[in-house]
Amino acid sequence: MAGSGDEKSGYRRDTKIAHLGRDPAAFGGMVNTPVFRGSTIIAENLDTYEDTSRRDRKGAMVYGRMGTPTTFTLETAIAELEGGSGCVAVSSGLAAVTCAVLAFAEAGDHILMSDSVYWPARKFCDGLLKRLGVETEYFDPLIGGDIAGLIRPNTKLVYLESPGSITFEVQDVPAISKAAKEKGAWVLMDTTWVASVLCRPFELGVDVSIQAGTKYIVGHSDAMLGLITTNEAAEKPIRDAVRSLGQCAGPDDVYLGTRGLRTLSVRLARHAETALKLAEWLQQRPEVERLLCPALPDDPGHEIWRRDFEGACGLFGLVLNAPCPRPAVVAMIDGMSLFGLGASWGGYESLMIASYPEKIRTATTWDAPGRTFRIHAGLEDPADLIADLEAGFERFNAVRKEH
Ligand SMILES: *Cc1c(COP(=O)(O)O)cnc(C)c1O
């Protein structure tokens, strides 16, 4: 797998995670950039106040909504980690998705979106975006270079998510990006699973990397945060859209993002290790049809994942091998002691939800003999998590027998 050396600072990934974006000397020696709370920034004089160019000067404080040193610390660190030219923080992962799409899409445009994308992104495209006169067409996440056949003269952008939400298909991002570039379309990718470090989106041909910082960057389930990282060409359109839409992230949430970032590597390594242990255990269960986990050698996406990614996180899925009466699923899920039943992921705690990809897809069908589930492996002891899953299957089987 590719190394993670840095061309910019010369330091390796974990060193960068600990040091990027902060400047203790600028804040009286404070290790962490403090939380700047504020709206108004007082200008020295009228000339400065009326100088609109300062809005585009990196690191300049102009108005609270446009960022403070608290924001710039995180944005600088994320942009450098991902290898992008700039990053802007917004209020949530979904705000990052909608701002990024609205930065490019205009009435009369056609956009291509992977059939495996995060469901609220789909809802945005089929609802508000459609109302604005933009047509969204969904495509098979495994289409690869054949995406060329779907690109029309008015196709403004191609939107990817790899691995896909809920179903974890690994997309051939370089092949799709190449085809999109040849036809002049922008490439946007939801990189939440990547957590800024598990692949190099810009080297794979992506123009805009969209991340729910809410997940692994914050890492403790205690803040909402969106991050849009861009290459040079996409930076201005994205900044303009974020400003026009009035988007910004709150200072305390941004601070929690930066604080989470500093421990990202050790957390991710443990999340990934536990996820693999759980997935390997689940693979042996008689109830399980297949795992949806690119880190497993027999996963259909494993080869591309090895080629393009530098590791995995704690999020994966599984499919059961026979029809699952709802009461059996309810008995399993509702009775879990350690796995919480909740949206979101990337915190220190484990989660498990039932999922319904067969109801969402339009370009492809989701063929699964039994229910699909998504698991987030938290930082608990893996043996306790396995025991919780084992007890869950016992409840599941006891109720299933009655049906
Ligand atoms: C959670 C999530 C989002 C949205 O993030 P929020 O901060 O919850 O708005 C976007 N994409 C993916 C893949 C996610 O899992």
GROMACS .gro file of C-alpha atoms and ligand atoms in nm:
model
  418
    1MET     CA    1   0.000   0.000   0.000
    2ALA     CA    2   0.110   0.354  -0.070
    3GLY     CA    3   0.314   0.528   0.198
    4SER     CA    4   0.192   0.843   0.359
    5GLY     CA    5   0.494   1.071   0.348
    6ASP     CA    6   0.420   1.439   0.304
    7GLU     CA    7   0.561   1.641   0.018
    8LYS     CA    8   0.483   1.972   0.186
    9SER     CA    9   0.632   1.946   0.531
   10GLY     CA   10   0.845   1.635   0.491
   11TYR     CA   11   0.695   1.482   0.802
   12ARG     CA   12   0.508   1.154   0.808
   13ARG     CA   13   0.137   1.125   0.863
   14ASP     CA   14   0.122   1.086   1.240
   15THR     CA   15   0.365   1.371   1.298
   16LYS     CA   16   0.154   1.594   1.079
   17ILE     CA   17  -0.162   1.498   1.265
   18ALA     CA   18   0.001   1.614   1.589
   19HIS     CA   19   0.146   1.939   1.454
   20LEU     CA   20  -0.039   2.071   1.149
   21GLY     CA   21  -0.221   2.401   1.170
   22ARG     CA   22  -0.116   2.510   1.517
   23ASP     CA   23   0.114   2.790   1.620
   24PRO     CA   24   0.167   2.810   1.998
   25ALA     CA   25   0.389   3.119   1.968
   26ALA     CA   26   0.097   3.314   1.824
   27PHE     CA   27  -0.116   3.244   2.133
   28GLY     CA   28   0.113   3.304   2.428
   29GLY     CA   29   0.255   2.953   2.407
   30MET     CA   30  -0.078   2.771   2.422
   31VAL     CA   31  -0.043   2.426   2.267
   32ASN     CA   32  -0.392   2.449   2.118
   33THR     CA   33  -0.534   2.741   1.925
   34PRO     CA   34  -0.795   2.881   2.166
   35VAL     CA   35  -1.166   2.902   2.091
   36PHE     CA   36  -1.230   3.240   1.930
   37ARG     CA   37  -1.593   3.332   1.977
   38GLY     CA   38  -1.707   3.631   1.781
   39SER     CA   39  -1.895   3.798   1.505
   40THR     CA   40  -1.760   4.155   1.469
   41ILE     CA   41  -1.394   4.212   1.393
   42ILE     CA   42  -1.299   4.578   1.449
   43ALA     CA   43  -1.097   4.726   1.161
   44GLU     CA   44  -0.805   4.964   1.226
   45ASN     CA   45  -0.937   5.228   0.990
   46LEU     CA   46  -1.180   5.295   0.706
   47ASP     CA   47  -0.937   5.193   0.431
   48THR     CA   48  -0.886   4.853   0.591
   49TYR     CA   49  -1.258   4.812   0.656
   50GLU     CA   50  -1.341   4.886   0.294
   51ASP     CA   51  -1.062   4.672   0.149
   52THR     CA   52  -1.262   4.376   0.014
   53SER     CA   53  -0.947   4.189  -0.090
   54ARG     CA   54  -0.874   4.100   0.272
   55ARG     CA   55  -1.163   3.852   0.255
   56ASP     CA   56  -0.955   3.635   0.028
   57ARG     CA   57  -0.632   3.669   0.225
   58LYS     CA   58  -0.566   3.339   0.399
   59GLY     CA   59  -0.571   3.369   0.775
   60ALA     CA   60  -0.721   3.721   0.781
   61MET     CA   61  -1.004   3.776   1.029
   62VAL     CA   62  -1.278   3.975   0.860
   63TYR     CA   63  -1.602   3.862   1.014
   64GLY     CA   64  -1.692   3.574   1.244
   65ARG     CA   65  -1.873   3.380   0.976
   66MET     CA   66  -1.565   3.378   0.754
   67GLY     CA   67  -1.346   3.215   1.014
   68THR     CA   68  -1.111   3.282   1.301
   69PRO     CA   69  -0.777   3.127   1.402
   70THR     CA   70  -0.981   2.845   1.561
   71THR     CA   71  -1.129   2.764   1.219
   72PHE     CA   72  -0.810   2.824   1.021
   73THR     CA   73  -0.619   2.582   1.243
   74LEU     CA   74  -0.849   2.294   1.152
   75GLU     CA   75  -0.890   2.394   0.788
   76THR     CA   76  -0.514   2.421   0.733
   77ALA     CA   77  -0.449   2.087   0.899
   78ILE     CA   78  -0.718   1.904   0.701
   79ALA     CA   79  -0.615   2.059   0.367
   80GLU     CA   80  -0.253   1.954   0.421
   81LEU     CA   81  -0.340   1.606   0.546
   82GLU     CA   82  -0.556   1.534   0.244
   83GLY     CA   83  -0.313   1.696   0.001
   84GLY     CA   84  -0.564   1.961  -0.106
   85SER     CA   85  -0.510   2.329  -0.173
   86GLY     CA   86  -0.774   2.455   0.071
   87CYS     CA   87  -1.043   2.343   0.314
   88VAL     CA   88  -1.351   2.513   0.450
   89ALA     CA   89  -1.543   2.407   0.759
   90VAL     CA   90  -1.924   2.414   0.756
   91SER     CA   91  -2.195   2.326   1.005
   92SER     CA   92  -2.246   1.958   0.923
   93GLY     CA   93  -2.148   1.683   0.685
   94LEU     CA   94  -2.473   1.726   0.496
   95ALA     CA   95  -2.408   2.102   0.464
   96ALA     CA   96  -2.071   2.010   0.311
   97VAL     CA   97  -2.251   1.790   0.057
   98THR     CA   98  -2.511   2.051  -0.039
   99CYS     CA   99  -2.266   2.345  -0.055
  100ALA     CA  100  -2.028   2.143  -0.272
  101VAL     CA  101  -2.298   2.041  -0.520
  102LEU     CA  102  -2.450   2.392  -0.529
  103ALA     CA  103  -2.106   2.538  -0.598
  104PHE     CA  104  -2.120   2.385  -0.946
  105ALA     CA  105  -2.471   2.277  -1.046
  106GLU     CA  106  -2.689   2.521  -1.242
  107ALA     CA  107  -3.040   2.502  -1.388
  108GLY     CA  108  -3.033   2.279  -1.695
  109ASP     CA  109  -2.737   2.075  -1.571
  110HIS     CA  110  -2.722   1.700  -1.536
  111ILE     CA  111  -2.525   1.540  -1.255
  112LEU     CA  112  -2.421   1.180  -1.201
  113MET     CA  113  -2.439   1.030  -0.858
  114SER     CA  114  -2.338   0.689  -0.733
  115ASP     CA  115  -2.631   0.466  -0.639
  116SER     CA  116  -2.451   0.390  -0.311
  117VAL     CA  117  -2.438   0.745  -0.174
  118TYR     CA  118  -2.540   0.858   0.173
  119TRP     CA  119  -2.917   0.873   0.161
  120PRO     CA  120  -2.973   1.241   0.265
  121ALA     CA  121  -2.746   1.347  -0.024
  122ARG     CA  122  -2.984   1.164  -0.254
  123LYS     CA  123  -3.283   1.328  -0.093
  124PHE     CA  124  -3.125   1.669  -0.153
  125CYS     CA  125  -3.070   1.590  -0.522
  126ASP     CA  126  -3.418   1.445  -0.579
  127GLY     CA  127  -3.585   1.729  -0.391
  128LEU     CA  128  -3.436   2.076  -0.363
  129LEU     CA  129  -3.185   2.036  -0.645
  130LYS     CA  130  -3.448   1.901  -0.883
  131ARG     CA  131  -3.666   2.201  -0.800
  132LEU     CA  132  -3.379   2.424  -0.907
  133GLY     CA  133  -3.375   2.254  -1.247
  134VAL     CA  134  -3.085   2.013  -1.202
  135GLU     CA  135  -3.134   1.653  -1.312
  136THR     CA  136  -2.965   1.379  -1.110
  137GLU     CA  137  -2.895   1.040  -1.267
  138TYR     CA  138  -2.776   0.752  -1.048
  139PHE     CA  139  -2.517   0.504  -1.165
  140ASP     CA  140  -2.387   0.165  -1.060
  141PRO     CA  141  -2.109   0.231  -0.807
  142LEU     CA  142  -1.898  -0.035  -0.981
  143ILE     CA  143  -1.926   0.128  -1.325
  144GLY     CA  144  -1.557   0.230  -1.344
  145GLY     CA  145  -1.444   0.390  -1.671
  146ASP     CA  146  -1.776   0.303  -1.839
  147ILE     CA  147  -1.914   0.615  -1.672
  148ALA     CA  148  -1.796   0.787  -1.992
  149GLY     CA  149  -2.109   0.652  -2.164
  150LEU     CA  150  -2.334   0.838  -1.919
  151ILE     CA  151  -2.165   1.176  -1.943
  152ARG     CA  152  -2.367   1.424  -2.148
  153PRO     CA  153  -2.263   1.767  -2.275
  154ASN     CA  154  -2.446   1.922  -1.976
  155THR     CA  155  -2.307   1.684  -1.713
  156LYS     CA  156  -2.156   1.923  -1.462
  157LEU     CA  157  -2.028   1.683  -1.200
  158VAL     CA  158  -1.982   1.323  -1.098
  159TYR     CA  159  -2.041   1.246  -0.731
  160LEU     CA  160  -1.875   0.945  -0.568
  161GLU     CA  161  -1.867   0.785  -0.229
  162SER     CA  162  -1.617   0.511  -0.167
  163PRO     CA  163  -1.667   0.279   0.008
  164GLY     CA  164  -2.041   0.339  -0.038
  165SER     CA  165  -2.270   0.421   0.254
  166ILE     CA  166  -2.431   0.109   0.403
  167THR     CA  167  -2.316  -0.123   0.122
  168PHE     CA  168  -1.939  -0.053   0.109
  169GLU     CA  169  -1.867  -0.097  -0.262
  170VAL     CA  170  -1.520   0.030  -0.345
  171GLN     CA  171  -1.532   0.252  -0.652
  172ASP     CA  172  -1.261   0.273  -0.917
  173VAL     CA  173  -1.206   0.640  -0.843
  174PRO     CA  174  -0.909   0.694  -1.080
  175ALA     CA  175  -1.098   0.540  -1.376
  176ILE     CA  176  -1.416   0.737  -1.307
  177SER     CA  177  -1.224   1.060  -1.251
  178LYS     CA  178  -1.027   1.019  -1.571
  179ALA     CA  179  -1.345   0.971  -1.776
  180ALA     CA  180  -1.511   1.268  -1.605
  181LYS     CA  181  -1.211   1.495  -1.660
  182GLU     CA  182  -1.192   1.405  -2.028
  183LYS     CA  183  -1.547   1.532  -2.064
  184GLY     CA  184  -1.499   1.840  -1.848
  185ALA     CA  185  -1.704   1.730  -1.545
  186TRP     CA  186  -1.600   1.799  -1.186
  187VAL     CA  187  -1.543   1.504  -0.954
  188LEU     CA  188  -1.678   1.527  -0.600
  189MET     CA  189  -1.632   1.250  -0.349
  190ASP     CA  190  -1.778   1.190  -0.005
  191THR     CA  191  -1.466   1.082   0.184
  192THR     CA  192  -1.616   1.046   0.530
  193TRP     CA  193  -1.500   0.682   0.557
  194VAL     CA  194  -1.149   0.799   0.465
  195ALA     CA  195  -1.128   1.035   0.766
  196SER     CA  196  -0.874   1.257   0.583
  197VAL     CA  197  -0.602   0.992   0.600
  198LEU     CA  198  -0.706   0.656   0.452
  199CYS     CA  199  -0.660   0.764   0.091
  200ARG     CA  200  -0.526   1.060  -0.108
  201PRO     CA  201  -0.839   1.179  -0.291
  202PHE     CA  202  -0.663   1.441  -0.505
  203GLU     CA  203  -0.406   1.189  -0.628
  204LEU     CA  204  -0.697   0.968  -0.734
  205GLY     CA  205  -0.834   1.252  -0.948
  206VAL     CA  206  -1.095   1.400  -0.717
  207ASP     CA  207  -1.155   1.779  -0.725
  208VAL     CA  208  -1.357   1.814  -0.405
  209SER     CA  209  -1.337   1.591  -0.098
  210ILE     CA  210  -1.645   1.615   0.123
  211GLN     CA  211  -1.633   1.485   0.476
  212ALA     CA  212  -1.866   1.463   0.773
  213GLY     CA  213  -1.612   1.574   1.033
  214THR     CA  214  -1.889   1.476   1.273
  215LYS     CA  215  -1.759   1.119   1.241
  216TYR     CA  216  -1.391   1.038   1.295
  217ILE     CA  217  -1.244   1.389   1.304
  218VAL     CA  218  -1.460   1.487   1.601
  219GLY     CA  219  -1.445   1.123   1.709
  220HIS     CA  220  -1.643   1.151   2.032
  221SER     CA  221  -2.006   1.192   1.915
  222ASP     CA  222  -2.021   1.540   2.064
  223ALA     CA  223  -2.026   1.786   1.773
  224MET     CA  224  -2.154   1.841   1.418
  225LEU     CA  225  -1.900   1.943   1.154
  226GLY     CA  226  -1.857   1.941   0.777
  227LEU     CA  227  -1.530   1.975   0.588
  228ILE     CA  228  -1.491   2.057   0.219
  229THR     CA  229  -1.137   2.016   0.091
  230THR     CA  230  -1.053   2.115  -0.266
  231ASN     CA  231  -0.783   2.116  -0.527
  232GLU     CA  232  -0.675   2.455  -0.658
  233ALA     CA  233  -0.929   2.475  -0.941
  234ALA     CA  234  -1.228   2.403  -0.715
  235GLU     CA  235  -1.123   2.626  -0.429
  236LYS     CA  236  -1.281   2.952  -0.545
  237PRO     CA  237  -1.619   2.809  -0.653
  238ILE     CA  238  -1.646   2.625  -0.322
  239ARG     CA  239  -1.555   2.928  -0.109
  240ASP     CA  240  -1.799   3.146  -0.303
  241ALA     CA  241  -2.081   2.895  -0.255
  242VAL     CA  242  -2.013   2.850   0.116
  243ARG     CA  243  -2.016   3.229   0.159
  244SER     CA  244  -2.327   3.284  -0.051
  245LEU     CA  245  -2.511   3.017   0.144
  246GLY     CA  246  -2.408   3.179   0.472
  247GLN     CA  247  -2.243   2.861   0.593
  248CYS     CA  248  -1.996   2.837   0.877
  249ALA     CA  249  -1.914   2.604   1.164
  250GLY     CA  250  -1.948   2.706   1.530
  251PRO     CA  251  -1.623   2.773   1.717
  252ASP     CA  252  -1.673   2.509   1.986
  253ASP     CA  253  -1.756   2.243   1.730
  254VAL     CA  254  -1.450   2.336   1.526
  255TYR     CA  255  -1.236   2.322   1.839
  256LEU     CA  256  -1.369   1.973   1.916
  257GLY     CA  257  -1.284   1.875   1.559
  258THR     CA  258  -0.925   1.989   1.599
  259ARG     CA  259  -0.899   1.824   1.938
  260GLY     CA  260  -1.030   1.498   1.789
  261LEU     CA  261  -0.789   1.523   1.498
  262ARG     CA  262  -0.483   1.505   1.724
  263THR     CA  263  -0.570   1.148   1.832
  264LEU     CA  264  -0.712   1.036   1.498
  265SER     CA  265  -0.438   0.790   1.408
  266VAL     CA  266  -0.441   0.588   1.727
  267ARG     CA  267  -0.819   0.580   1.734
  268LEU     CA  268  -0.849   0.475   1.370
  269ALA     CA  269  -0.595   0.197   1.410
  270ARG     CA  270  -0.791   0.051   1.699
  271HIS     CA  271  -1.129   0.098   1.527
  272ALA     CA  272  -0.993  -0.084   1.220
  273GLU     CA  273  -0.837  -0.366   1.419
  274THR     CA  274  -1.157  -0.428   1.615
  275ALA     CA  275  -1.372  -0.402   1.301
  276LEU     CA  276  -1.161  -0.670   1.134
  277LYS     CA  277  -1.187  -0.896   1.440
  278LEU     CA  278  -1.565  -0.857   1.446
  279ALA     CA  279  -1.592  -0.909   1.070
  280GLU     CA  280  -1.380  -1.226   1.085
  281TRP     CA  281  -1.593  -1.359   1.370
  282LEU     CA  282  -1.914  -1.270   1.189
  283GLN     CA  283  -1.791  -1.446   0.874
  284GLN     CA  284  -1.793  -1.775   1.066
  285ARG     CA  285  -2.150  -1.735   1.188
  286PRO     CA  286  -2.404  -1.970   1.025
  287GLU     CA  287  -2.657  -1.683   0.994
  288VAL     CA  288  -2.426  -1.464   0.786
  289GLU     CA  289  -2.434  -1.459   0.404
  290ARG     CA  290  -2.150  -1.213   0.351
  291LEU     CA  291  -1.959  -0.926   0.503
  292LEU     CA  292  -1.947  -0.583   0.340
  293CYS     CA  293  -1.594  -0.502   0.446
  294PRO     CA  294  -1.323  -0.407   0.195
  295ALA     CA  295  -1.045  -0.493   0.440
  296LEU     CA  296  -1.137  -0.864   0.418
  297PRO     CA  297  -0.931  -1.040   0.148
  298ASP     CA  298  -1.237  -1.202  -0.014
  299ASP     CA  299  -1.437  -0.879  -0.037
  300PRO     CA  300  -1.504  -0.792  -0.403
  301GLY     CA  301  -1.360  -0.444  -0.344
  302HIS     CA  302  -1.047  -0.564  -0.166
  303GLU     CA  303  -0.804  -0.530  -0.459
  304ILE     CA  304  -0.904  -0.172  -0.543
  305TRP     CA  305  -0.909  -0.086  -0.173
  306ARG     CA  306  -0.552  -0.216  -0.141
  307ARG     CA  307  -0.447  -0.020  -0.447
  308ASP     CA  308  -0.607   0.313  -0.349
  309PHE     CA  309  -0.637   0.314   0.031
  310GLU     CA  310  -0.388   0.313   0.314
  311GLY     CA  311  -0.609   0.140   0.568
  312ALA     CA  312  -0.961   0.094   0.698
  313CYS     CA  313  -1.179   0.243   0.969
  314GLY     CA  314  -1.432   0.081   1.203
  315LEU     CA  315  -1.739   0.092   0.980
  316PHE     CA  316  -1.858  -0.212   0.783
  317GLY     CA  317  -2.170  -0.405   0.698
  318LEU     CA  318  -2.308  -0.754   0.680
  319VAL     CA  319  -2.593  -0.942   0.516
  320LEU     CA  320  -2.779  -1.234   0.672
  321ASN     CA  321  -2.848  -1.544   0.465
  322ALA     CA  322  -3.221  -1.600   0.508
  323PRO     CA  323  -3.535  -1.391   0.537
  324CYS     CA  324  -3.540  -1.225   0.878
  325PRO     CA  325  -3.877  -1.183   1.046
  326ARG     CA  326  -3.891  -0.835   1.194
  327PRO     CA  327  -3.950  -0.958   1.551
  328ALA     CA  328  -3.622  -1.155   1.531
  329VAL     CA  329  -3.431  -0.846   1.413
  330VAL     CA  330  -3.599  -0.641   1.683
  331ALA     CA  331  -3.504  -0.896   1.951
  332MET     CA  332  -3.144  -0.888   1.837
  333ILE     CA  333  -3.102  -0.513   1.799
  334ASP     CA  334  -3.313  -0.390   2.089
  335GLY     CA  335  -3.139  -0.624   2.330
  336MET     CA  336  -2.779  -0.525   2.253
  337SER     CA  337  -2.591  -0.412   2.563
  338LEU     CA  338  -2.292  -0.237   2.406
  339PHE     CA  339  -2.394  -0.164   2.047
  340GLY     CA  340  -2.600   0.154   2.044
  341LEU     CA  341  -2.884   0.195   1.799
  342GLY     CA  342  -2.822   0.531   1.640
  343ALA     CA  343  -2.735   0.727   1.328
  344SER     CA  344  -2.387   0.864   1.275
  345TRP     CA  345  -2.064   0.682   1.362
  346GLY     CA  346  -1.694   0.753   1.419
  347GLY     CA  347  -1.728   0.805   1.794
  348TYR     CA  348  -1.554   0.591   2.055
  349GLU     CA  349  -1.865   0.377   2.103
  350SER     CA  350  -1.999   0.086   1.902
  351LEU     CA  351  -2.321   0.108   1.703
  352MET     CA  352  -2.539  -0.133   1.508
  353ILE     CA  353  -2.834  -0.058   1.282
  354ALA     CA  354  -3.048  -0.255   1.040
  355SER     CA  355  -3.036  -0.103   0.692
  356TYR     CA  356  -3.257  -0.114   0.384
  357PRO     CA  357  -3.051  -0.054   0.067
  358GLU     CA  358  -3.311  -0.243  -0.139
  359LYS     CA  359  -3.558   0.040  -0.074
  360ILE     CA  360  -3.320   0.320  -0.173
  361ARG     CA  361  -3.152   0.213  -0.496
  362THR     CA  362  -3.273   0.302  -0.840
  363ALA     CA  363  -2.984   0.232  -1.081
  364THR     CA  364  -2.903  -0.108  -0.936
  365THR     CA  365  -3.084  -0.366  -0.727
  366TRP     CA  366  -2.968  -0.484  -0.388
  367ASP     CA  367  -3.003  -0.859  -0.382
  368ALA     CA  368  -2.968  -0.996  -0.033
  369PRO     CA  369  -3.132  -1.310   0.103
  370GLY     CA  370  -3.167  -1.156   0.450
  371ARG     CA  371  -3.147  -0.824   0.633
  372THR     CA  372  -2.847  -0.593   0.586
  373PHE     CA  373  -2.682  -0.440   0.892
  374ARG     CA  374  -2.422  -0.171   0.953
  375ILE     CA  375  -2.180  -0.194   1.241
  376HIS     CA  376  -1.948   0.067   1.383
  377ALA     CA  377  -1.672  -0.096   1.586
  378GLY     CA  378  -1.593   0.134   1.877
  379LEU     CA  379  -1.301   0.136   2.118
  380GLU     CA  380  -1.443  -0.120   2.363
  381ASP     CA  381  -1.267  -0.452   2.420
  382PRO     CA  382  -1.338  -0.664   2.111
  383ALA     CA  383  -1.411  -0.975   2.322
  384ASP     CA  384  -1.696  -0.792   2.497
  385LEU     CA  385  -1.832  -0.678   2.161
  386ILE     CA  386  -1.819  -1.032   2.024
  387ALA     CA  387  -2.002  -1.162   2.332
  388ASP     CA  388  -2.269  -0.895   2.277
  389LEU     CA  389  -2.310  -1.002   1.913
  390GLU     CA  390  -2.321  -1.369   2.011
  391ALA     CA  391  -2.601  -1.303   2.261
  392GLY     CA  392  -2.775  -1.102   1.990
  393PHE     CA  393  -2.771  -1.399   1.751
  394GLU     CA  394  -2.910  -1.622   2.029
  395ARG     CA  395  -3.206  -1.386   2.073
  396PHE     CA  396  -3.243  -1.362   1.696
  397ASN     CA  397  -3.252  -1.740   1.652
  398ALA     CA  398  -3.489  -1.796   1.945
  399VAL     CA  399  -3.745  -1.556   1.798
  400ARG     CA  400  -3.689  -1.667   1.438
  401LYS     CA  401  -3.778  -2.026   1.530
  402GLU     CA  402  -4.123  -1.911   1.640
  403HIS     CA  403  -4.196  -1.763   1.296
  404LIG     C1  404  -2.297   1.121   0.847
  404LIG     C2  405  -2.263   1.131   0.705
  404LIG     C3  406  -2.282   1.251   0.635
  404LIG     C4  407  -2.351   1.371   0.696
  404LIG     O1  408  -2.284   1.421   0.807
  404LIG     P1  409  -2.364   1.504   0.920
  404LIG     O2  410  -2.255   1.571   0.993
  404LIG     O3  411  -2.439   1.402   0.999
  404LIG     O4  412  -2.453   1.599   0.849
  404LIG     C5  413  -2.240   1.256   0.504
  404LIG     N1  414  -2.186   1.149   0.444
  404LIG     C6  415  -2.168   1.032   0.507
  404LIG     C7  416  -2.105   0.919   0.435
  404LIG     C8  417  -2.206   1.018   0.639
  404LIG     O5  418  -2.191   0.902   0.700
   0.00000   0.00000   0.00000
